[in-house]
Coordinates of C-alpha atoms in Angstrom, one line a residue:
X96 CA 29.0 12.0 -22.5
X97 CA 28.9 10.1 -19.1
X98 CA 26.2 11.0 -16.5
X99 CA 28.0 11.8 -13.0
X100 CA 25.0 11.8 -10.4
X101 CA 25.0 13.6 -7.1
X102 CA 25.9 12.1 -4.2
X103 CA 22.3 12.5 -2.0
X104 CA 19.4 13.4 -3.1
X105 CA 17.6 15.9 -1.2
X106 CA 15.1 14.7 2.2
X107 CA 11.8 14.4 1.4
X108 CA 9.9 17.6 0.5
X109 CA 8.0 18.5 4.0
X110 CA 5.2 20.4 1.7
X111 CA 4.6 17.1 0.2
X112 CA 4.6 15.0 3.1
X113 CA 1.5 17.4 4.4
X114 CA -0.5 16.8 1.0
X115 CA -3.8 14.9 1.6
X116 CA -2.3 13.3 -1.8
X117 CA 0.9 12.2 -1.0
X118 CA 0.2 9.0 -2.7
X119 CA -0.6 9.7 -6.0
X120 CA 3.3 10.4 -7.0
X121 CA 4.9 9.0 -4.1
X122 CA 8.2 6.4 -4.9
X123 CA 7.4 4.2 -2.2
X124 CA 10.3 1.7 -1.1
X125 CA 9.8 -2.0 0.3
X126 CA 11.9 -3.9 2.7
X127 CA 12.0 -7.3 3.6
X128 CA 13.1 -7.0 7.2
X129 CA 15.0 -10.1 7.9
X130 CA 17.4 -9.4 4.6
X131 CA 18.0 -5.6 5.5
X132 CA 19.9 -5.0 8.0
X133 CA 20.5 -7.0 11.3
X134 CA 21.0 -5.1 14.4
X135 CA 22.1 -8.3 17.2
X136 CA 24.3 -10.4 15.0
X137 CA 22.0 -13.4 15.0
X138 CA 22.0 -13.2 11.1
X139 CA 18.8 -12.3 10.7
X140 CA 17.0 -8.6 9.7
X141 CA 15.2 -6.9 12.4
X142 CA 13.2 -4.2 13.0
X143 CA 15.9 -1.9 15.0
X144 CA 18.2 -2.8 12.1
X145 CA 15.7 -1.5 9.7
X146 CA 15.6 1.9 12.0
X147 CA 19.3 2.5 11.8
X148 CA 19.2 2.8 8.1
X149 CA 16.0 5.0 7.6
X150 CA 18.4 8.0 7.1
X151 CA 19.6 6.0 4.0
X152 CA 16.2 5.7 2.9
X153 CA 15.4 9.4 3.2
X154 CA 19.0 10.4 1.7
X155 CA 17.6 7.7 -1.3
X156 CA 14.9 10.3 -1.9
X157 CA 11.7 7.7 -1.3
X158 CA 8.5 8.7 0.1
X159 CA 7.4 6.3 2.4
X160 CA 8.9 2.4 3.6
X161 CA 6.7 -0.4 3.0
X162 CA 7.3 -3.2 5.5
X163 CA 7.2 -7.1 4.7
X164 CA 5.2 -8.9 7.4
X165 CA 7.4 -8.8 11.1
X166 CA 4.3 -10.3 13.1
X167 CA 4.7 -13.0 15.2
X168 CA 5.0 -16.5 13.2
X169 CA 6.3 -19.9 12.9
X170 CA 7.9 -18.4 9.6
X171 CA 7.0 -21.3 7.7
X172 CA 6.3 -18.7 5.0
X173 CA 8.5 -16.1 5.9
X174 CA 5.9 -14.6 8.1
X175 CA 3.1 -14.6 5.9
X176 CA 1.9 -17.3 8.0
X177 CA 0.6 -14.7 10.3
X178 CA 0.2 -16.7 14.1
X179 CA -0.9 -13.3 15.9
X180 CA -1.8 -10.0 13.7
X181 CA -1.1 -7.7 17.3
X182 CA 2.3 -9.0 17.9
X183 CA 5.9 -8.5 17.1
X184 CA 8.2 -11.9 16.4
X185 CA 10.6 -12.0 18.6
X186 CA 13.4 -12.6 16.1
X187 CA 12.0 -9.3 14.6
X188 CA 12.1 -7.2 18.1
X189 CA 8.7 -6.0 19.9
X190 CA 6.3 -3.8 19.9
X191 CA 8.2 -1.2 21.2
X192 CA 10.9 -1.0 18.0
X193 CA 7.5 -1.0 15.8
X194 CA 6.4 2.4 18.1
X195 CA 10.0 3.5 17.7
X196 CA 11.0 2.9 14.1
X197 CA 7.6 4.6 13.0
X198 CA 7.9 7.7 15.4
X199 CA 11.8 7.7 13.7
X200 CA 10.6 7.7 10.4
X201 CA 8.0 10.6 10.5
X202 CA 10.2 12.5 12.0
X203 CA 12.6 11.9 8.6
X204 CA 9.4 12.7 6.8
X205 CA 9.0 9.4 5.6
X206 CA 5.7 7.8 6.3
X207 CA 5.2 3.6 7.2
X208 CA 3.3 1.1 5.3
X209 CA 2.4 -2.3 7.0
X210 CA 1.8 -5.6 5.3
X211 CA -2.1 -6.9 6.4
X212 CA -2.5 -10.6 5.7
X213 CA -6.0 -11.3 5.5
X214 CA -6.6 -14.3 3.4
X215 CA -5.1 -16.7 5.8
X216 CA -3.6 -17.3 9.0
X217 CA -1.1 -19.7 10.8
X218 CA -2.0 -23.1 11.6
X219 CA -0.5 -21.5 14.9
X220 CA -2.9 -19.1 15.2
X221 CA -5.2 -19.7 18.3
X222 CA -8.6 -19.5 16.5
X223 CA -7.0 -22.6 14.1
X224 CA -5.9 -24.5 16.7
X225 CA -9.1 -24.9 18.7
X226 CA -10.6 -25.3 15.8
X227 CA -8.5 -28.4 15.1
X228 CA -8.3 -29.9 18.6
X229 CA -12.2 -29.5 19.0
X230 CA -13.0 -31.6 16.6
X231 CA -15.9 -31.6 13.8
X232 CA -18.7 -28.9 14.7
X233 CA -16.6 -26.6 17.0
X234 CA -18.0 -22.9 15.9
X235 CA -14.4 -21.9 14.8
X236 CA -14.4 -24.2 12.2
X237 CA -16.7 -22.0 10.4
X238 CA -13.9 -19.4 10.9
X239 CA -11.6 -21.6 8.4
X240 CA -13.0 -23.5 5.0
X241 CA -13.4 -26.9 7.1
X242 CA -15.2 -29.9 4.5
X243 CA -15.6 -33.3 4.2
X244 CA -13.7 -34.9 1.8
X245 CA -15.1 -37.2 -1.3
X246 CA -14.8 -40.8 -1.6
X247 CA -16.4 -43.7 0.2
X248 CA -14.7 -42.7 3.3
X249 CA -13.8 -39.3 2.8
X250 CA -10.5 -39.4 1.6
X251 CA -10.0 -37.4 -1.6
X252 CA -10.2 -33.4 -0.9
X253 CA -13.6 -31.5 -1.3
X254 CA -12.4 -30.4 -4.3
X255 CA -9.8 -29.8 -6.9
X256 CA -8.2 -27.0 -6.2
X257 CA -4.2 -26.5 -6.3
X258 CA -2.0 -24.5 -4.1
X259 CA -0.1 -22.1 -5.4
X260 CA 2.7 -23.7 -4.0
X261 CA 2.1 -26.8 -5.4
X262 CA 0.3 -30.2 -4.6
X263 CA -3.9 -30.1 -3.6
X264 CA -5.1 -27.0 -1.8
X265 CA -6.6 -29.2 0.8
X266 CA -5.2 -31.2 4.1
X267 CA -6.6 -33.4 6.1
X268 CA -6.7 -33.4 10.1
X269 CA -7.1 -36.5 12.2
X270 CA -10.6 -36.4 12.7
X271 CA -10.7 -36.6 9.0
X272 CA -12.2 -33.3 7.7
X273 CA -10.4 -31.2 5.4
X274 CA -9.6 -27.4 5.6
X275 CA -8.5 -25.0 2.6
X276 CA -4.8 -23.2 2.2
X277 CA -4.4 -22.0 -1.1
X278 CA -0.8 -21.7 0.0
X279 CA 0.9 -23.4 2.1
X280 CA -0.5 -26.3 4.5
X281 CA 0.7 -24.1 7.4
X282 CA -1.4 -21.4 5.7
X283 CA -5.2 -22.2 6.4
X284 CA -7.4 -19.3 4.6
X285 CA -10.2 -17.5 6.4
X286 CA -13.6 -18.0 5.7
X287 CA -14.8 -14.0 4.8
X288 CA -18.5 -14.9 4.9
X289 CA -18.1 -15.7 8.8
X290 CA -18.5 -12.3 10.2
X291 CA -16.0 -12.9 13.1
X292 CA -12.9 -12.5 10.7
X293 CA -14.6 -9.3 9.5
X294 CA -14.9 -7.7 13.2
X295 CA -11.5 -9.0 13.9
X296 CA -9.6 -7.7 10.5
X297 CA -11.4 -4.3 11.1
X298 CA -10.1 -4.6 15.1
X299 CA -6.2 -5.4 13.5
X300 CA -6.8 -2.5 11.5
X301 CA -7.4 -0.1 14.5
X302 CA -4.5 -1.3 16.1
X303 CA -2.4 -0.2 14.2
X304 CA -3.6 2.9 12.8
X305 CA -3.5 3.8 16.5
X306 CA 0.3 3.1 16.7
X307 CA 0.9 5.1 13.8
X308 CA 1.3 3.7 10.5
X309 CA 0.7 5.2 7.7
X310 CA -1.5 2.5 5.4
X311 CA -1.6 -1.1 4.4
X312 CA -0.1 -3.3 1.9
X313 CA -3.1 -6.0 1.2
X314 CA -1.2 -9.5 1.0
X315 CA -3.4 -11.5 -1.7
X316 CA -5.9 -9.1 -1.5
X317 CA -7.9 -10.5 -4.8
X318 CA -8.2 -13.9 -2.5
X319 CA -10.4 -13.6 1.0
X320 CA -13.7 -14.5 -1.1
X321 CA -14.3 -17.7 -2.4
X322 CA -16.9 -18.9 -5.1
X323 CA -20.2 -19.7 -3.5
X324 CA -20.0 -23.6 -3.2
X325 CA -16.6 -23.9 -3.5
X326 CA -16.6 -25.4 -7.3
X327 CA -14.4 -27.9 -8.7
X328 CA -12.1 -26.0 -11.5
X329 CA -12.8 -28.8 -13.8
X330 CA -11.9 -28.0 -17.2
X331 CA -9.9 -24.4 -16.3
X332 CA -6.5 -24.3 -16.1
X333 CA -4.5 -22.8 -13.0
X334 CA -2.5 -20.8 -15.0
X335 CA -5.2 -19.1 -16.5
X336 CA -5.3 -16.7 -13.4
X337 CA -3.5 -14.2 -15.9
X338 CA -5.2 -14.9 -18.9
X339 CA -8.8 -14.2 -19.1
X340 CA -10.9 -16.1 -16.6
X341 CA -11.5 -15.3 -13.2
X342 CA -11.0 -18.6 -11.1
X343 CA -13.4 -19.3 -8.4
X344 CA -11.1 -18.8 -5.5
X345 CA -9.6 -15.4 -6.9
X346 CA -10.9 -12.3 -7.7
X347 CA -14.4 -12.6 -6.7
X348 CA -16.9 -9.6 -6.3
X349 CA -17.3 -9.8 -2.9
X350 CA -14.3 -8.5 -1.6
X351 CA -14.7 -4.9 -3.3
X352 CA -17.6 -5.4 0.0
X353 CA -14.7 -6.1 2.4
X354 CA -13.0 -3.0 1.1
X355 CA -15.3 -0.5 1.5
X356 CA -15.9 -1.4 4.8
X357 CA -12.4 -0.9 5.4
X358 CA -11.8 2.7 3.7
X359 CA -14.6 4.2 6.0
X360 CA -12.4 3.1 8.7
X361 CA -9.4 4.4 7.6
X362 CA -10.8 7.8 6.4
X363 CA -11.4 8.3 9.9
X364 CA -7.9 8.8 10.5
X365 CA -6.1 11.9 10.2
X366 CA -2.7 11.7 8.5
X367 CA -3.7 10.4 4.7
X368 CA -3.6 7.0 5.5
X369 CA -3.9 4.8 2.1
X370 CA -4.6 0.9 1.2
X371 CA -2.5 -0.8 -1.4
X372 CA -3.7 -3.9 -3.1
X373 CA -1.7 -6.8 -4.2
X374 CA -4.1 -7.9 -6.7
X375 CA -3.3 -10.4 -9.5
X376 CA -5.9 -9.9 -11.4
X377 CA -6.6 -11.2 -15.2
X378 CA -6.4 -7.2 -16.5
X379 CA -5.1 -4.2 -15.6
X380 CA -9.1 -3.5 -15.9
X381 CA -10.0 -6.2 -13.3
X382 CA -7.5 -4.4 -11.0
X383 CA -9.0 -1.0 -11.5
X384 CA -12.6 -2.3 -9.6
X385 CA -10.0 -2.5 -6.7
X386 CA -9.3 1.6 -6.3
X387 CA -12.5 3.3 -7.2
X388 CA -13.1 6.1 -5.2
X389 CA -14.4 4.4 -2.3
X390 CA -12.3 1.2 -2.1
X391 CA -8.6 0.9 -2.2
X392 CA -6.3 3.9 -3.0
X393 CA -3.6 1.9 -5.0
X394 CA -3.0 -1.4 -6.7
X395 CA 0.0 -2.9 -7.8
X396 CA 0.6 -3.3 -11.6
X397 CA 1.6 -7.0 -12.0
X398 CA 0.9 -6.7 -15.7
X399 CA 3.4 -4.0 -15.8
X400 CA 5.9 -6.0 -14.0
X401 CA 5.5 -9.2 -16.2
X402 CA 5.8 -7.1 -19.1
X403 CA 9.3 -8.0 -21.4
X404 CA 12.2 -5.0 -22.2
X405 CA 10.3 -4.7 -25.3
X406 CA 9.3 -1.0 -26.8
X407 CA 5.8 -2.2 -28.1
X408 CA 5.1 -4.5 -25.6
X409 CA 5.7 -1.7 -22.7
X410 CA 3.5 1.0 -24.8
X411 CA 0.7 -1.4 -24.6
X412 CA 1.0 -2.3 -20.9
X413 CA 1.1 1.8 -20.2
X414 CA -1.2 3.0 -22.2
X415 CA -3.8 0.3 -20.8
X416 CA -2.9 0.6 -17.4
X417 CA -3.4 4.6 -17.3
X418 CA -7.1 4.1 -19.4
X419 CA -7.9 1.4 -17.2
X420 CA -7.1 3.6 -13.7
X421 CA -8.2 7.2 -16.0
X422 CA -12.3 6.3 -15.1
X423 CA -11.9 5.7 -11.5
X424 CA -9.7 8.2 -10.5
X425 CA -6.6 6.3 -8.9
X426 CA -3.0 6.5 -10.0
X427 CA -1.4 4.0 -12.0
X428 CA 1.5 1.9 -10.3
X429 CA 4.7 0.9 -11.6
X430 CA 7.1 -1.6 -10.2
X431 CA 9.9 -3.7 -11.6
X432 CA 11.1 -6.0 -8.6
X433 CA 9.4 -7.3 -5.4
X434 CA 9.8 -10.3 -3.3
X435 CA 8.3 -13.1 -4.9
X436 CA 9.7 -12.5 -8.3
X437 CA 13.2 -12.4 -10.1
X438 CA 14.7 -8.8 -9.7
X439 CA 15.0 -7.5 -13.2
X440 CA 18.1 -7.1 -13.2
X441 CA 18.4 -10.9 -13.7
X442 CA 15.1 -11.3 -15.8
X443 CA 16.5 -8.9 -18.6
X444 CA 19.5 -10.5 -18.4
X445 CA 17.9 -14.0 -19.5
X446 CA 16.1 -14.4 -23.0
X447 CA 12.3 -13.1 -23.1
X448 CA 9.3 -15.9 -22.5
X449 CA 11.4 -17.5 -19.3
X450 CA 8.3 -15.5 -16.5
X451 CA 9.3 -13.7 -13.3
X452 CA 11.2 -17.0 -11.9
X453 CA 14.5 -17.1 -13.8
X454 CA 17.2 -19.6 -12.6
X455 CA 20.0 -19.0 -14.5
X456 CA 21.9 -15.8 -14.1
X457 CA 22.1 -15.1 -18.0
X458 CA 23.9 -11.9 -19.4
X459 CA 25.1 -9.9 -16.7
X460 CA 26.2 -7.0 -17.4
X461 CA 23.2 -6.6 -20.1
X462 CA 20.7 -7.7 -17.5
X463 CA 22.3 -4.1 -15.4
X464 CA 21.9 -2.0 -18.3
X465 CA 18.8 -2.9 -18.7
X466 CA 17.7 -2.4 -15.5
X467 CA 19.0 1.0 -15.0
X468 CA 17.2 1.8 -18.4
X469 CA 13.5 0.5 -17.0
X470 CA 14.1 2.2 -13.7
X471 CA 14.5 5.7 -15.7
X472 CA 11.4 4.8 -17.6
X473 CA 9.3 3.8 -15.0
X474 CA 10.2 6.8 -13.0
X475 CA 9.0 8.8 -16.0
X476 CA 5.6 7.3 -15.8
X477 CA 2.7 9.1 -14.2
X478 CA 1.7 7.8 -10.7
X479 CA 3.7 6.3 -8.1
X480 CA 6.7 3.7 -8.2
X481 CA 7.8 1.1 -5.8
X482 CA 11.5 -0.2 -5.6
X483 CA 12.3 -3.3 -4.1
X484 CA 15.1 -3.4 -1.6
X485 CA 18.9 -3.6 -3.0
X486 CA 17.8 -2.5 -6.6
X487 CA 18.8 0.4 -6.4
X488 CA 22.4 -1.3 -6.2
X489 CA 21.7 -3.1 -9.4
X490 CA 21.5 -6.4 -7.1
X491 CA 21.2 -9.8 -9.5
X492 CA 19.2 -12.4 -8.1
X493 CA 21.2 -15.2 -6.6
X494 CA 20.4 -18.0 -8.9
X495 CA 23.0 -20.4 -7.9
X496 CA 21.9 -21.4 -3.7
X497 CA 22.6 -24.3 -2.7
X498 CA 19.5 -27.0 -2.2
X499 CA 20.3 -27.6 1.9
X500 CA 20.0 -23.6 2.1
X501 CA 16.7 -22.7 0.2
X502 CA 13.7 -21.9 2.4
X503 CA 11.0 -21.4 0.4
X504 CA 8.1 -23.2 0.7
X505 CA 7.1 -23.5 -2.8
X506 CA 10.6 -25.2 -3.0
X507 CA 9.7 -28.0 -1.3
X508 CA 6.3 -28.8 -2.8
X509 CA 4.7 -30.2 -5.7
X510 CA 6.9 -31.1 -9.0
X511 CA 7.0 -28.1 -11.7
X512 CA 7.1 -25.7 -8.8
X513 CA 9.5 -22.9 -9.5
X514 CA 10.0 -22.3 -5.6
X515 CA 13.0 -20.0 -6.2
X516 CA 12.0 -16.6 -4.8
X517 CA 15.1 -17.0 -2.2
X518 CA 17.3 -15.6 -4.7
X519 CA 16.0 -12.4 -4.2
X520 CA 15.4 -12.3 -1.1
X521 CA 19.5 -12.7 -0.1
X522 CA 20.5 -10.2 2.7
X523 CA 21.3 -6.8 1.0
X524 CA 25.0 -5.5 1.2
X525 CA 26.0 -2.0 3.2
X526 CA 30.3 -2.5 3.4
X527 CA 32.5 -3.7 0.9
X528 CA 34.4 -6.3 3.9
X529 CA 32.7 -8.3 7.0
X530 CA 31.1 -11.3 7.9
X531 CA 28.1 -10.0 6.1
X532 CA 28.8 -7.0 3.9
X533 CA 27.4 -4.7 7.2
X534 CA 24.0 -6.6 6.7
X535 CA 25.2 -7.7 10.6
X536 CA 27.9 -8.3 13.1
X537 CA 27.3 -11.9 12.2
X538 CA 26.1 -14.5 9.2
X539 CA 23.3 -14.2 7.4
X540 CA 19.9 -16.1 7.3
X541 CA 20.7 -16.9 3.4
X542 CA 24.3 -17.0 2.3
X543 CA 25.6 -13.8 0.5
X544 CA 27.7 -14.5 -2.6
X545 CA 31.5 -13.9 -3.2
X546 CA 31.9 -10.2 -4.6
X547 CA 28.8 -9.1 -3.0
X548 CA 30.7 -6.1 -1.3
X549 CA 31.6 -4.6 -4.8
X550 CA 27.7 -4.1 -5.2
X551 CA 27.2 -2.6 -1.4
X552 CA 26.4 0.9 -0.4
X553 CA 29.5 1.8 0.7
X554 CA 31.1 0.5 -2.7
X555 CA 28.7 2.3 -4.8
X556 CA 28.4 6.1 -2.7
X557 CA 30.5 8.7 -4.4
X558 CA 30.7 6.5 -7.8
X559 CA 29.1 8.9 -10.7
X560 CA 28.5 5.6 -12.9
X561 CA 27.0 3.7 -9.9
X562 CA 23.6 2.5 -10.1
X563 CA 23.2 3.5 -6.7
X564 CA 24.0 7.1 -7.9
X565 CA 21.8 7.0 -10.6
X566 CA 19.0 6.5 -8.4
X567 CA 19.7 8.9 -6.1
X568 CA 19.7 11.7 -9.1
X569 CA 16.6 9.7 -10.6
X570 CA 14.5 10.4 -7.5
X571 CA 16.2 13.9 -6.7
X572 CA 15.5 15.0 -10.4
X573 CA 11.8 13.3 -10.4
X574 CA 10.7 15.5 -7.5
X575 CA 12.4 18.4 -8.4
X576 CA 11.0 18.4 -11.8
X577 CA 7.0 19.6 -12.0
X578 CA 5.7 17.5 -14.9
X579 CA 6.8 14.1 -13.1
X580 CA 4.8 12.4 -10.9
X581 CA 1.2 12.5 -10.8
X582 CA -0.9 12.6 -13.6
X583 CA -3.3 10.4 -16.1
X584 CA -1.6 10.6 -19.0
X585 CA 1.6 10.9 -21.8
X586 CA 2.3 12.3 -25.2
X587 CA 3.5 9.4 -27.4
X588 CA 6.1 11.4 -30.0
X589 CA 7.8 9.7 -33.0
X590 CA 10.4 7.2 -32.5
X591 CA 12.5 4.7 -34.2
X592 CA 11.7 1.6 -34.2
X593 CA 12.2 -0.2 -30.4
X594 CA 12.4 3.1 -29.2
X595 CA 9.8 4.8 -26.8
X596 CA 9.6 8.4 -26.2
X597 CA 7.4 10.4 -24.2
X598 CA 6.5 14.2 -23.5
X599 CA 5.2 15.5 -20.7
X600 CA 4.9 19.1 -20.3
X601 CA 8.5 20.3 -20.2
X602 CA 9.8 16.6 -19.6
X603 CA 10.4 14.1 -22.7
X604 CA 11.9 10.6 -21.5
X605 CA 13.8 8.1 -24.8
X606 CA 13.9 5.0 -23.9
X607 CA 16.1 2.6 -26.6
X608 CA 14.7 -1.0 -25.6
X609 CA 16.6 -2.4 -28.6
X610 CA 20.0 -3.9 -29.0
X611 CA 21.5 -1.2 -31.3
X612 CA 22.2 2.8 -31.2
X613 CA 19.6 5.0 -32.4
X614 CA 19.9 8.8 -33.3
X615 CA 17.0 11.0 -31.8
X616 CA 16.4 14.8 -31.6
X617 CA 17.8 16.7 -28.9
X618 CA 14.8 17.4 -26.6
X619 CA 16.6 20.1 -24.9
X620 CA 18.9 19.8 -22.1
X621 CA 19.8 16.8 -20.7
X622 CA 18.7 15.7 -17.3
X623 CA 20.0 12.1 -17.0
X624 CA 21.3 9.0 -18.7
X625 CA 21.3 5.3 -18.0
X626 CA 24.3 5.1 -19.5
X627 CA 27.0 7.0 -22.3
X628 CA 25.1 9.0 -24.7
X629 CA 26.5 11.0 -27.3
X630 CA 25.5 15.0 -28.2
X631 CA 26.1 16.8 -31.8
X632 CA 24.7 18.9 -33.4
X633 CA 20.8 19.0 -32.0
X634 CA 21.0 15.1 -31.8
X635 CA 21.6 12.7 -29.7
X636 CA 23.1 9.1 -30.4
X637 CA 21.4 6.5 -27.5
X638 CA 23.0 3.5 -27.4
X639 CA 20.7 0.2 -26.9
X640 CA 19.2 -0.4 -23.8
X641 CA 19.5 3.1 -23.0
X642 CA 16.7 5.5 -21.3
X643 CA 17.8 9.6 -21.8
X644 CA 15.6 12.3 -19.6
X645 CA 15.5 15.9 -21.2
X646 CA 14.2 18.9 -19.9
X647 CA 12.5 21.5 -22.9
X648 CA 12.7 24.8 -20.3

């Protein structure tokens, strides 16, 4: 039998949009302004294009819009270089399309998340610059991580620390000290233990809360406290950030401190406001210390993301990310694609082991099934979900951009740098013809590929098979079903090998993560497919890379 989804899923549910926990089940949908949609033709997102397509994102079925930084910035890392935390960039819009496209958006019933960038600022940033061009001593030095350097005269960095972009994580001014950037050069990091970044964070904060928005997205959030002393890594390995060490410039205790002082801040806010953490952390335990009760109320689930289309592999990553989150009393979070990774549409495409920055465009049209078969899983899960802009069209990443076009930073840097997160980050298609597949009346920032329209909005509405459509049913049948959502925990029931399935209450989800049809009981009736199945006689046949939602009532 073939799925055929409905056309628009119903408006968010007003009941839940009143809930002091919202949160907790909430599908929460990210857009990287300057690829969604472009409202002056300049080729390049805005914040007034983003407004003209919230009633897409309500007709989606999402709960609320998380927002990719749109402050004001030299955009020398896509504007999380942050040059002033109270302003709109220009090429974004002002202040007034920020008051305007969150006023729209509650009245959809869909509720605004804002990126915060506290572990660093622009070199542009006024407190930076004075600290540069006064020279050795100046008080707003001890607002950055300004050192001496070793050598004779100073001329190796204070220690060895690497970027994450690549190359030394130190750079040196004229005058010959050093400051910190654990990104970019253009991204000097804050000093946390100076408490004028504390009383100015807490300030940005109030800001805007008072305009309106609904919570936080914490950029690097495991990062604003350093190891006491700064300590050379000597013999640890960068890349053990995800195995089991905790490196002295990540993850420190000290920032649960910072975080606490921040939650008292919000909780005086009407409205359910919430914090999200991005928090690479070594385990999904680690990552649980950021959403006790009193800290943070979500954290995103990188191990979850990192995890391979493997049935084993995914029972593990689920099982210990809902015992790790079970003692503290915060929902688990599932997410499959952001901005700084391969969508997965592209990473299941490729062979497993390859990371989350893939540069081939491997198996297509596996990669898609795939995908639509994690999204159906992951949407089965208990907690709250987060879909990256475009996935819900199936969007590849666009592996093959030329060099002269690229833009990020990591790019450009030291050797063995991936620097390839531009592929995902290509301007999203609306029509099926124009300039820019209706992302604008002109170009585009990146350059869209040839057949992009086939995968657009327009293309894909009305299409029972579209991935699109299967989204829309995924998130109408999710809310309207009363065992999805929230909760702590699932029923594991007997599978096949490389096959997972999962009760809860009334609800079982089969997800085939192998290469070859399995047979399975009929659960009951079914809800959805991510692709064919087959029905006789109280079974059901599910191809490979297949997910099946059944309802027992």
């Amino acid at each position: 039998m073939s799925q055929q989804h409905s056309a628009i899923a119903p408006a968010p549910n007003p009941a839940k949009a009143k809930r002091g926990d919202w949160w907790r089940d909430a599908v929460i949908y990210q857009v990287y302004p300057r690829s969604f949609a472009d409202s002056n033709g300049d080729g390049m997102g805005d914040l007034e294009g983003v407004r003209s397509r919230l009633p897409y994102l309500r007709d989606l079925g999402v709960d609320a819009v998380w927002l990719s930084p749109f402050y004001a910035s030299p955009q020398a890392d896509a504007g999380y270089d942050v040059a002033d935390y109270r302003a709109v960039d220009p090429m974004f819009g002002n202040l007034l399309d920020a008051d305007a496209l969150i006023r729209d958006a509650h009245e959809l019933g869909l509720r605004i998340i804002v990126d915060l960038v506290p572990n660093h600022s622009s070199d542009q940033h006024e407190w930076f610059k004075r600290a540069v061009a006064e020279g050795p001593g100046s008080p707003l030095r001890d607002r950055y991580h300004f050192r001496p350097g070793k050598g004779k005269n100073g001329e190796l960095p204070p220690n060895d620390w690497e970027s994450i972009f690549g190359g030394p994580a130190w750079t040196r001014v004229e005058d010959g000290e050093w400051y910190l950037h654990l990104f970019a050069p253009e991204q000097p990091d804050f000093n946390w233990e100076h408490p004028a970044v504390g009383d100015e964070f807490r300030s940005i904060l109030r800001f805007w809360l008072d305009m309106g928005v609904d919570g936080f997205r914490i950029d690097v959030a495991h990062g604003l406290v350093k190891a006491e002393g700064l300590p050379d890594l000597g013999s640890h390995d960068q890349l053990k950030l995800l195995g089991n060490d905790v490196m002295p410039f990540f993850d420190q205790d000290g920032v649960h401190v910072i975080y606490r002082q921040w939650r008292t801040i919000l909780d005086e806010y009407a409205g359910d406001r919430i914090f999200v953490a991005e928090a690479w952390t070594p385990t999904v335990e680690r990552t649980a210390n950021y959403v006790r009760p009193d800290e943070l109320h979500q954290a995103f689930n990188f191990q979850y993301l990192s995890t391979e289309w493997d049935a084993a592999e995914l029972r593990t990553v689920i099982d210990r990310t809902l015992e790790a989150m079970r003692p503290v009393g915060a929902p688990a979070t599932w997410v499959l694609s952001n901005h700084d990774v391969t969508r997965h549409a592209t990473r299941f495409a490729n062979p497993p082991g390859l990371g989350t920055q893939i540069r081939t465009a491997g198996d297509r049209e596996l990669g898609l099934r795939r995908a639509r078969a994690a999204t159906l899983l992951m949407l089965a899960l208990p907690g709250s979900a987060y879909v990256y802009q475009g996935e819900e069209l199936g969007l590849p990443d666009v592996v093959d951009l030329p060099d002269e076009v690229r833009q990020d930073p990591a790019y450009f840097r030291g050797a063995g740098q991936d620097g390839f997160r531009d592929g995902c980050r290509v301007p999203i298609p609306w029509t099926r013809t124009g300039s820019s597949y209706g992302f604008g009346t002109g170009g585009s920032w990146l350059p869209q590929p040839a057949g992009w329209g086939e995968l657009s909005v327009e293309a894909q509405t009305g299409d029972g098979d579209s991935t699109l459509e299967l989204y829309r049913a995924a998130l109408a049948t999710r809310r309207a079903q009363p065992d999805l959502g929230a909760g702590e925990s699932v029923e594991w029931l007997k599978a096949p090998e490389g096959v997972l399935a999962l009760r809860r209450g009334e609800f079982v989800c089969v997800a085939n993560t192998g290469g070859e049809s399995v047979t399975t009981p009929s659960y009951g009736r079914v809800l959805l497919a991510s692709g064919e199945i087959g029905e006789t006689g109280g079974e059901v046949k599910v191809p490979g890379d297949t997910t099946v939602w059944f309802t027992t009532a």
